[in-house]
């Protein structure tokens, strides 16, 4: 793995980033989120610290460049991406945008499978970009590892006609902030997966910006939580133009004293006629002290759309256990089978090429290895 040093040196790009940081610093200073029923905002604020640490980066099947190197020839591209991002709605995403000390760009093209590994051995505050070139067909398997606190923002640009899948294994053991924005151009298709398996106190958000006509954003994500960990996970599908489609499915299985909140929102802007959007969130409670809070929502500013959401919280049913135990399967093994099936129902919505590592990690988590 290599360490990627930070920032840009060209006058134009330096000015661009200076203005970007300043805008985000103003949002951070305003501290838009004052309180929460489900997460300790004070606890999250404590984790916001400037850090000069770097992450180790390993990339296969794609091109890796420092932000400085990339912007020497692609200043307009970075400017376009930053201008199309949604301004942060909370101080946590804004803090990273204002204070990142490590930044790089990953470019994917053609028809390929790619791998990205980010490992934080020291506290780090980073922002990176993934650019999927026009008409590419790419599947990316990404893993975030390490034992140090990680503050991380990622922005993807899925260019016209591109078909991209990004599956991310979240394996960091410390506190973590992870904000991902995905910008989709005309007829682009993006399938996102976040598989949450670790992290002490986590705040994350995935924002899909459907900026191009005919674009499609799919999000199939899971959480397997145990111990006393807390996950504050947020999702937004922002439909800005005509005939776009989004479908999000989130499933969480929570053991011990693990808690999570999933706050999902579909936003349909006035010019987004023909939108078709669906949001589903489901949790399975496996411990008496485990808790899950689901908050799906809709904001619709035009009439000619289809948009629905649903949410459920359940426990393992006695009938399910009885069925498996009657076939000679022990009670604990039967529970594991039910949980595995519950989570893998989401994994099987993903392209076959990225399923195996996620299924293997589910097995490891259930076995305690």
CSV table of C-alpha atoms in Angstrom, one decimal:
chain,number,residue,atom,x,y,z
A,1,UNK,CA,0.0,0.0,0.0
A,2,UNK,CA,1.1,3.6,-0.6
A,3,UNK,CA,0.5,6.8,1.3
A,4,UNK,CA,-1.0,9.6,-0.8
A,5,UNK,CA,0.1,13.0,0.2
A,6,UNK,CA,-2.4,15.7,0.2
A,7,UNK,CA,-3.2,18.7,-1.9
A,8,UNK,CA,-3.1,20.8,-4.9
A,9,UNK,CA,-0.4,23.3,-5.8
A,10,UNK,CA,-1.6,25.0,-9.0
A,11,UNK,CA,-2.9,28.6,-8.3
A,12,UNK,CA,-6.4,28.0,-9.8
A,13,UNK,CA,-7.1,24.7,-8.1
A,14,UNK,CA,-5.7,26.0,-4.8
A,15,UNK,CA,-8.1,28.9,-4.9
A,16,UNK,CA,-11.0,26.6,-5.8
A,17,UNK,CA,-10.2,24.4,-2.8
A,18,UNK,CA,-9.8,27.4,-0.5
A,19,UNK,CA,-13.2,28.7,-1.4
A,20,UNK,CA,-14.7,25.2,-0.9
A,21,UNK,CA,-13.1,24.8,2.5
A,22,UNK,CA,-14.3,28.2,3.5
A,23,UNK,CA,-17.9,27.5,2.6
A,24,UNK,CA,-17.8,24.2,4.5
A,25,UNK,CA,-16.2,25.8,7.5
A,26,UNK,CA,-19.1,28.3,7.7
A,27,UNK,CA,-21.5,25.4,7.7
A,28,UNK,CA,-19.5,23.6,10.4
A,29,UNK,CA,-19.4,26.8,12.6
A,30,UNK,CA,-23.2,27.1,12.4
A,31,UNK,CA,-23.5,23.5,13.7
A,32,UNK,CA,-26.8,22.8,12.0
A,33,UNK,CA,-27.6,19.7,14.1
A,34,UNK,CA,-28.4,20.7,17.7
A,35,UNK,CA,-29.8,17.6,19.2
A,36,UNK,CA,-31.1,14.1,18.3
A,37,UNK,CA,-33.4,11.6,20.0
A,38,UNK,CA,-31.3,8.7,18.9
A,39,UNK,CA,-27.6,9.7,18.8
A,40,UNK,CA,-25.5,11.7,21.2
A,41,UNK,CA,-24.5,14.8,19.2
A,42,UNK,CA,-22.1,15.8,21.9
A,43,UNK,CA,-20.4,12.4,21.6
A,44,UNK,CA,-20.1,12.9,17.8
A,45,UNK,CA,-18.8,16.4,18.2
A,46,UNK,CA,-16.1,15.2,20.5
A,47,UNK,CA,-14.7,13.0,17.6
A,48,UNK,CA,-14.3,16.0,15.3
A,49,UNK,CA,-10.6,16.7,15.5
A,50,UNK,CA,-8.1,18.0,12.9
A,51,UNK,CA,-5.7,15.3,11.9
A,52,UNK,CA,-2.7,15.2,9.7
A,53,UNK,CA,-2.7,11.5,9.5
A,54,UNK,CA,-2.8,9.6,6.2
A,55,UNK,CA,-4.4,6.4,5.1
A,56,UNK,CA,-2.7,3.6,3.3
A,57,UNK,CA,-4.3,3.2,-0.1
A,58,UNK,CA,-4.2,0.2,-2.4
A,59,UNK,CA,-5.9,0.2,-5.8
A,60,UNK,CA,-6.2,-2.5,-8.4
A,61,UNK,CA,-7.8,-2.2,-11.8
A,62,UNK,CA,-8.1,1.6,-11.6
A,63,UNK,CA,-5.9,4.7,-11.8
A,64,UNK,CA,-4.8,6.3,-8.6
A,65,UNK,CA,-3.5,9.9,-8.4
A,66,UNK,CA,-3.0,12.5,-5.7
A,67,UNK,CA,-5.5,15.4,-6.0
A,68,UNK,CA,-2.6,17.7,-6.9
A,69,UNK,CA,-1.5,15.4,-9.8
A,70,UNK,CA,-5.0,15.0,-11.1
A,71,UNK,CA,-6.0,18.7,-11.0
A,72,UNK,CA,-2.8,19.8,-12.9
A,73,UNK,CA,-4.7,18.6,-16.1
A,74,UNK,CA,-8.3,18.3,-14.8
A,75,UNK,CA,-9.0,21.4,-12.9
A,76,UNK,CA,-12.4,21.9,-14.6
A,77,UNK,CA,-13.4,18.4,-13.7
A,78,UNK,CA,-12.8,18.9,-10.0
A,79,UNK,CA,-14.5,22.2,-10.2
A,80,UNK,CA,-17.5,20.6,-11.8
A,81,UNK,CA,-17.7,17.8,-9.2
A,82,UNK,CA,-17.5,20.2,-6.2
A,83,UNK,CA,-20.1,22.5,-7.8
A,84,UNK,CA,-22.5,19.5,-8.2
A,85,UNK,CA,-22.1,18.3,-4.7
A,86,UNK,CA,-24.9,18.9,-2.2
A,87,UNK,CA,-23.9,21.3,0.5
A,88,UNK,CA,-23.7,19.4,3.9
A,89,UNK,CA,-26.7,19.5,6.1
A,90,UNK,CA,-24.7,18.8,9.3
A,91,UNK,CA,-21.5,19.9,10.9
A,92,UNK,CA,-19.9,16.4,10.5
A,93,UNK,CA,-19.8,16.2,6.7
A,94,UNK,CA,-18.8,19.9,6.6
A,95,UNK,CA,-16.0,19.4,9.0
A,96,UNK,CA,-14.3,16.9,6.8
A,97,UNK,CA,-14.7,19.0,3.7
A,98,UNK,CA,-13.2,21.9,5.5
A,99,UNK,CA,-10.3,20.1,7.2
A,100,UNK,CA,-9.2,17.1,5.1
A,101,UNK,CA,-5.4,16.7,5.0
A,102,UNK,CA,-5.2,13.8,2.6
A,103,UNK,CA,-6.9,13.6,-0.8
A,104,UNK,CA,-6.7,11.5,-3.9
A,105,UNK,CA,-8.6,10.6,-7.1
A,106,UNK,CA,-9.4,7.2,-8.5
A,107,UNK,CA,-10.4,6.9,-12.1
A,108,UNK,CA,-12.1,3.8,-13.6
A,109,UNK,CA,-12.9,3.2,-17.3
A,110,UNK,CA,-13.7,0.5,-19.8
A,111,UNK,CA,-15.1,-2.8,-18.7
A,112,UNK,CA,-13.3,-4.0,-15.5
A,113,UNK,CA,-13.3,-5.1,-11.9
A,114,UNK,CA,-11.5,-2.9,-9.5
A,115,UNK,CA,-10.4,-3.2,-5.8
A,116,UNK,CA,-9.8,-0.3,-3.3
A,117,UNK,CA,-8.4,-0.8,0.2
A,118,UNK,CA,-8.1,2.1,2.6
A,119,UNK,CA,-6.4,1.4,5.9
A,120,UNK,CA,-6.2,3.9,8.8
A,121,UNK,CA,-3.3,3.0,11.2
A,122,UNK,CA,-3.4,6.6,12.6
A,123,UNK,CA,-6.2,9.1,13.0
A,124,UNK,CA,-7.0,10.6,9.6
A,125,UNK,CA,-9.3,13.1,8.0
A,126,UNK,CA,-9.5,12.5,4.2
A,127,UNK,CA,-11.5,13.3,1.1
A,128,UNK,CA,-11.3,11.3,-2.1
A,129,UNK,CA,-13.0,11.1,-5.4
A,130,UNK,CA,-14.0,8.3,-7.7
A,131,UNK,CA,-14.6,9.2,-11.4
A,132,UNK,CA,-16.3,6.6,-13.6
A,133,UNK,CA,-15.7,7.5,-17.3
A,134,UNK,CA,-18.5,7.6,-19.9
A,135,UNK,CA,-20.1,4.3,-20.9
A,136,UNK,CA,-17.8,2.2,-18.6
A,137,UNK,CA,-19.0,-1.0,-17.0
A,138,UNK,CA,-17.2,-1.3,-13.7
A,139,UNK,CA,-17.6,-3.3,-10.4
A,140,UNK,CA,-15.6,-2.0,-7.5
A,141,UNK,CA,-15.0,-3.9,-4.2
A,142,UNK,CA,-13.8,-1.5,-1.5
A,143,UNK,CA,-12.7,-2.2,2.0
A,144,UNK,CA,-12.1,0.3,4.9
A,145,UNK,CA,-9.9,-1.1,7.6
A,146,UNK,CA,-7.8,-0.1,10.6
A,147,UNK,CA,-8.0,0.5,14.3
A,148,UNK,CA,-7.7,4.3,14.2
A,149,UNK,CA,-10.5,6.9,14.0
A,150,UNK,CA,-11.4,7.8,10.5
A,151,UNK,CA,-13.1,10.9,9.2
A,152,UNK,CA,-13.8,10.3,5.5
A,153,UNK,CA,-15.8,11.9,2.7
A,154,UNK,CA,-16.0,10.3,-0.8
A,155,UNK,CA,-17.6,11.8,-3.9
A,156,UNK,CA,-18.3,9.8,-7.0
A,157,UNK,CA,-19.0,11.1,-10.5
A,158,UNK,CA,-20.8,8.5,-12.6
A,159,UNK,CA,-20.5,9.9,-16.1
A,160,UNK,CA,-23.0,9.6,-19.0
A,161,UNK,CA,-24.0,6.1,-19.8
A,162,UNK,CA,-21.7,4.5,-17.2
A,163,UNK,CA,-22.8,1.4,-15.3
A,164,UNK,CA,-21.0,1.2,-11.9
A,165,UNK,CA,-21.3,-0.9,-8.8
A,166,UNK,CA,-19.5,0.0,-5.6
A,167,UNK,CA,-19.6,-2.4,-2.7
A,168,UNK,CA,-17.9,-1.3,0.6
A,169,UNK,CA,-16.9,-3.4,3.6
A,170,UNK,CA,-16.8,-1.2,6.7
A,171,UNK,CA,-14.4,-3.0,9.0
A,172,UNK,CA,-12.8,-0.1,10.9
A,173,UNK,CA,-13.0,-0.7,14.7
A,174,UNK,CA,-12.8,2.9,16.0
A,175,UNK,CA,-15.1,5.9,15.7
A,176,UNK,CA,-15.9,6.7,12.1
A,177,UNK,CA,-17.6,9.4,10.0
A,178,UNK,CA,-18.2,8.3,6.4
A,179,UNK,CA,-20.1,10.5,3.9
A,180,UNK,CA,-20.6,9.5,0.3
A,181,UNK,CA,-22.1,11.6,-2.5
A,182,UNK,CA,-22.8,10.0,-5.8
A,183,UNK,CA,-23.5,12.3,-8.8
A,184,UNK,CA,-25.2,10.6,-11.8
A,185,UNK,CA,-25.2,12.1,-15.3
A,186,UNK,CA,-27.6,11.3,-18.1
A,187,UNK,CA,-28.5,7.5,-18.4
A,188,UNK,CA,-25.9,6.6,-15.7
A,189,UNK,CA,-26.6,3.6,-13.5
A,190,UNK,CA,-25.1,3.3,-10.0
A,191,UNK,CA,-25.5,0.5,-7.6
A,192,UNK,CA,-24.2,1.1,-4.1
A,193,UNK,CA,-23.6,-1.2,-1.2
A,194,UNK,CA,-22.4,-0.4,2.3
A,195,UNK,CA,-21.9,-3.5,4.5
A,196,UNK,CA,-21.4,-2.3,8.1
A,197,UNK,CA,-19.7,-4.8,10.4
A,198,UNK,CA,-17.6,-2.7,12.8
A,199,UNK,CA,-17.0,0.7,14.2
A,200,UNK,CA,-17.4,2.0,17.7
A,201,UNK,CA,-19.6,5.1,17.2
A,202,UNK,CA,-20.5,5.7,13.6
A,203,UNK,CA,-22.1,8.5,11.7
A,204,UNK,CA,-22.6,8.0,8.0
A,205,UNK,CA,-24.6,9.3,5.1
A,206,UNK,CA,-25.0,8.2,1.4
A,207,UNK,CA,-26.5,10.8,-0.9
A,208,UNK,CA,-27.4,9.8,-4.5
A,209,UNK,CA,-27.8,12.9,-6.7
A,210,UNK,CA,-29.7,12.0,-9.9
A,211,UNK,CA,-28.7,14.9,-12.0
A,212,UNK,CA,-29.0,13.4,-15.4
A,213,UNK,CA,-32.2,12.4,-17.3
A,214,UNK,CA,-32.8,8.7,-17.2
A,215,UNK,CA,-30.3,8.0,-14.4
A,216,UNK,CA,-30.7,5.1,-11.9
A,217,UNK,CA,-29.5,4.9,-8.3
A,218,UNK,CA,-29.8,1.6,-6.4
A,219,UNK,CA,-28.6,1.2,-2.8
A,220,UNK,CA,-28.6,-2.2,-1.2
A,221,UNK,CA,-27.0,-2.0,2.2
A,222,UNK,CA,-26.7,-4.1,5.4
A,223,UNK,CA,-25.6,-3.8,9.0
A,224,UNK,CA,-24.7,-6.6,11.4
A,225,UNK,CA,-24.1,-4.9,14.8
A,226,UNK,CA,-23.1,-6.4,18.2
A,227,UNK,CA,-21.6,-5.3,21.5
A,228,UNK,CA,-22.3,-1.7,22.5
A,229,UNK,CA,-21.7,-0.1,19.1
A,230,UNK,CA,-23.9,2.6,17.7
A,231,UNK,CA,-24.6,3.4,14.1
A,232,UNK,CA,-26.2,6.6,12.9
A,233,UNK,CA,-26.9,5.9,9.2
A,234,UNK,CA,-28.5,8.3,6.8
A,235,UNK,CA,-29.6,8.0,3.1
A,236,UNK,CA,-30.9,10.6,0.6
A,237,UNK,CA,-32.0,10.0,-3.0
A,238,UNK,CA,-32.2,13.4,-4.6
A,239,UNK,CA,-34.1,13.4,-7.9
A,240,UNK,CA,-33.3,16.6,-9.9
A,241,UNK,CA,-34.4,15.8,-13.4
A,242,UNK,CA,-36.9,13.8,-15.5
A,243,UNK,CA,-37.4,10.0,-15.7
A,244,UNK,CA,-34.9,9.0,-13.0
A,245,UNK,CA,-35.2,5.9,-10.7
A,246,UNK,CA,-34.0,5.1,-7.2
A,247,UNK,CA,-34.5,2.0,-5.0
A,248,UNK,CA,-32.9,1.7,-1.6
A,249,UNK,CA,-33.1,-1.4,0.7
A,250,UNK,CA,-31.5,-1.4,4.1
A,251,UNK,CA,-31.5,-4.3,6.5
A,252,UNK,CA,-30.0,-4.4,10.0
A,253,UNK,CA,-29.5,-7.3,12.4
A,254,UNK,CA,-28.6,-6.1,15.9
A,255,UNK,CA,-27.3,-8.2,18.8
A,256,UNK,CA,-26.3,-7.5,22.4
A,257,UNK,CA,-26.7,-3.8,23.2
A,258,UNK,CA,-26.0,-2.5,19.7
A,259,UNK,CA,-28.2,0.4,18.5
A,260,UNK,CA,-28.8,2.0,15.2
A,261,UNK,CA,-30.9,4.7,13.6
A,262,UNK,CA,-31.6,4.7,9.9
A,263,UNK,CA,-32.9,8.1,8.5
A,264,UNK,CA,-33.8,7.7,4.9
A,265,UNK,CA,-35.3,10.4,2.6
A,266,UNK,CA,-36.5,10.6,-1.0
A,267,UNK,CA,-36.4,14.2,-2.3
A,268,UNK,CA,-38.1,14.9,-5.7
A,269,UNK,CA,-37.5,18.4,-7.1
A,270,UNK,CA,-40.0,20.4,-9.3
A,271,UNK,CA,-38.4,19.4,-12.6
A,272,UNK,CA,-38.2,15.7,-11.8
A,273,UNK,CA,-41.3,14.4,-13.5
A,274,UNK,CA,-41.4,10.7,-14.2
A,275,UNK,CA,-39.5,9.8,-11.1
A,276,UNK,CA,-39.9,6.3,-9.7
A,277,UNK,CA,-38.5,6.0,-6.1
A,278,UNK,CA,-38.8,3.4,-3.4
A,279,UNK,CA,-37.2,3.2,0.1
A,280,UNK,CA,-37.3,0.1,2.3
A,281,UNK,CA,-35.8,-0.3,5.7
A,282,UNK,CA,-36.0,-3.4,7.9
A,283,UNK,CA,-34.4,-4.4,11.2
A,284,UNK,CA,-34.1,-7.7,13.1
A,285,UNK,CA,-33.6,-7.4,16.9
A,286,UNK,CA,-31.5,-10.2,18.3
A,287,UNK,CA,-30.8,-8.9,21.9
A,288,UNK,CA,-33.1,-7.7,24.6
A,289,UNK,CA,-31.1,-4.4,24.9
A,290,UNK,CA,-30.6,-3.9,21.2
A,291,UNK,CA,-32.5,-1.0,19.6
A,292,UNK,CA,-33.4,0.1,16.1
A,293,UNK,CA,-35.1,3.3,14.9
A,294,UNK,CA,-36.3,3.7,11.3
A,295,UNK,CA,-37.2,7.1,9.9
A,296,UNK,CA,-38.2,7.0,6.3
A,297,UNK,CA,-39.5,10.1,4.6
A,298,UNK,CA,-40.7,11.7,1.4
A,299,UNK,CA,-40.4,15.3,0.1
A,300,UNK,CA,-42.1,15.7,-3.3
A,301,UNK,CA,-42.3,18.9,-5.2
A,302,UNK,CA,-44.1,17.7,-8.4
A,303,UNK,CA,-47.1,15.6,-9.3
A,304,UNK,CA,-46.1,13.1,-12.0
A,305,UNK,CA,-44.1,10.7,-9.9
A,306,UNK,CA,-44.2,7.3,-8.0
A,307,UNK,CA,-42.7,7.3,-4.6
A,308,UNK,CA,-43.2,5.0,-1.6
A,309,UNK,CA,-41.4,3.9,1.6
A,310,UNK,CA,-41.8,1.2,4.2
A,311,UNK,CA,-40.2,0.3,7.5
A,312,UNK,CA,-40.4,-2.8,9.8
A,313,UNK,CA,-38.7,-4.0,13.0
A,314,UNK,CA,-39.0,-7.7,13.9
A,315,UNK,CA,-37.6,-10.5,16.0
A,316,UNK,CA,-36.9,-14.1,15.1
A,317,UNK,CA,-40.2,-15.9,15.1
A,318,UNK,CA,-40.7,-19.1,17.1
A,319,UNK,CA,-42.2,-20.8,14.1
A,320,UNK,CA,-39.0,-20.2,12.2
A,321,UNK,CA,-36.8,-21.7,14.9
A,322,UNK,CA,-39.2,-24.6,15.4
A,323,UNK,CA,-39.1,-25.4,11.6
A,324,UNK,CA,-35.3,-25.6,11.6
A,325,UNK,CA,-34.9,-27.4,15.0
A,326,UNK,CA,-37.4,-30.0,13.9
A,327,UNK,CA,-34.9,-30.9,11.1
A,328,UNK,CA,-32.1,-31.5,13.6
A,329,UNK,CA,-30.5,-28.1,13.7
A,330,UNK,CA,-29.4,-26.7,17.1
A,331,UNK,CA,-31.1,-23.5,18.3
A,332,UNK,CA,-28.1,-21.2,18.0
A,333,UNK,CA,-27.2,-22.5,14.6
A,334,UNK,CA,-30.9,-22.1,13.6
A,335,UNK,CA,-30.7,-18.4,14.7
A,336,UNK,CA,-27.6,-17.9,12.6
A,337,UNK,CA,-29.2,-19.4,9.5
A,338,UNK,CA,-32.2,-17.0,9.9
A,339,UNK,CA,-30.0,-14.0,10.4
A,340,UNK,CA,-27.7,-15.0,7.5
A,341,UNK,CA,-30.8,-15.4,5.2
A,342,UNK,CA,-32.2,-12.1,6.3
A,343,UNK,CA,-29.0,-10.2,5.4
A,344,UNK,CA,-28.1,-12.2,2.3
A,345,UNK,CA,-31.6,-11.4,0.8
A,346,UNK,CA,-30.0,-7.9,0.2
A,347,UNK,CA,-26.6,-9.2,-0.9
A,348,UNK,CA,-28.3,-11.2,-3.7
A,349,UNK,CA,-29.7,-8.0,-5.1
A,350,UNK,CA,-26.1,-7.0,-6.0
A,351,UNK,CA,-24.2,-8.1,-9.1
A,352,UNK,CA,-22.7,-11.6,-8.7
A,353,UNK,CA,-19.1,-10.2,-8.9
A,354,UNK,CA,-19.2,-8.4,-5.5
A,355,UNK,CA,-21.3,-10.8,-3.5
A,356,UNK,CA,-18.7,-13.3,-2.3
A,357,UNK,CA,-16.6,-11.0,0.0
A,358,UNK,CA,-19.8,-9.7,1.7
A,359,UNK,CA,-21.2,-13.2,2.2
A,360,UNK,CA,-17.8,-14.4,3.6
A,361,UNK,CA,-17.8,-11.5,6.1
A,362,UNK,CA,-21.3,-12.2,7.2
A,363,UNK,CA,-20.2,-15.8,7.9
A,364,UNK,CA,-17.2,-14.6,9.9
A,365,UNK,CA,-19.3,-12.2,12.0
A,366,UNK,CA,-21.8,-14.9,12.8
A,367,UNK,CA,-19.2,-17.4,13.8
A,368,UNK,CA,-17.3,-14.8,15.9
A,369,UNK,CA,-14.0,-15.3,14.0
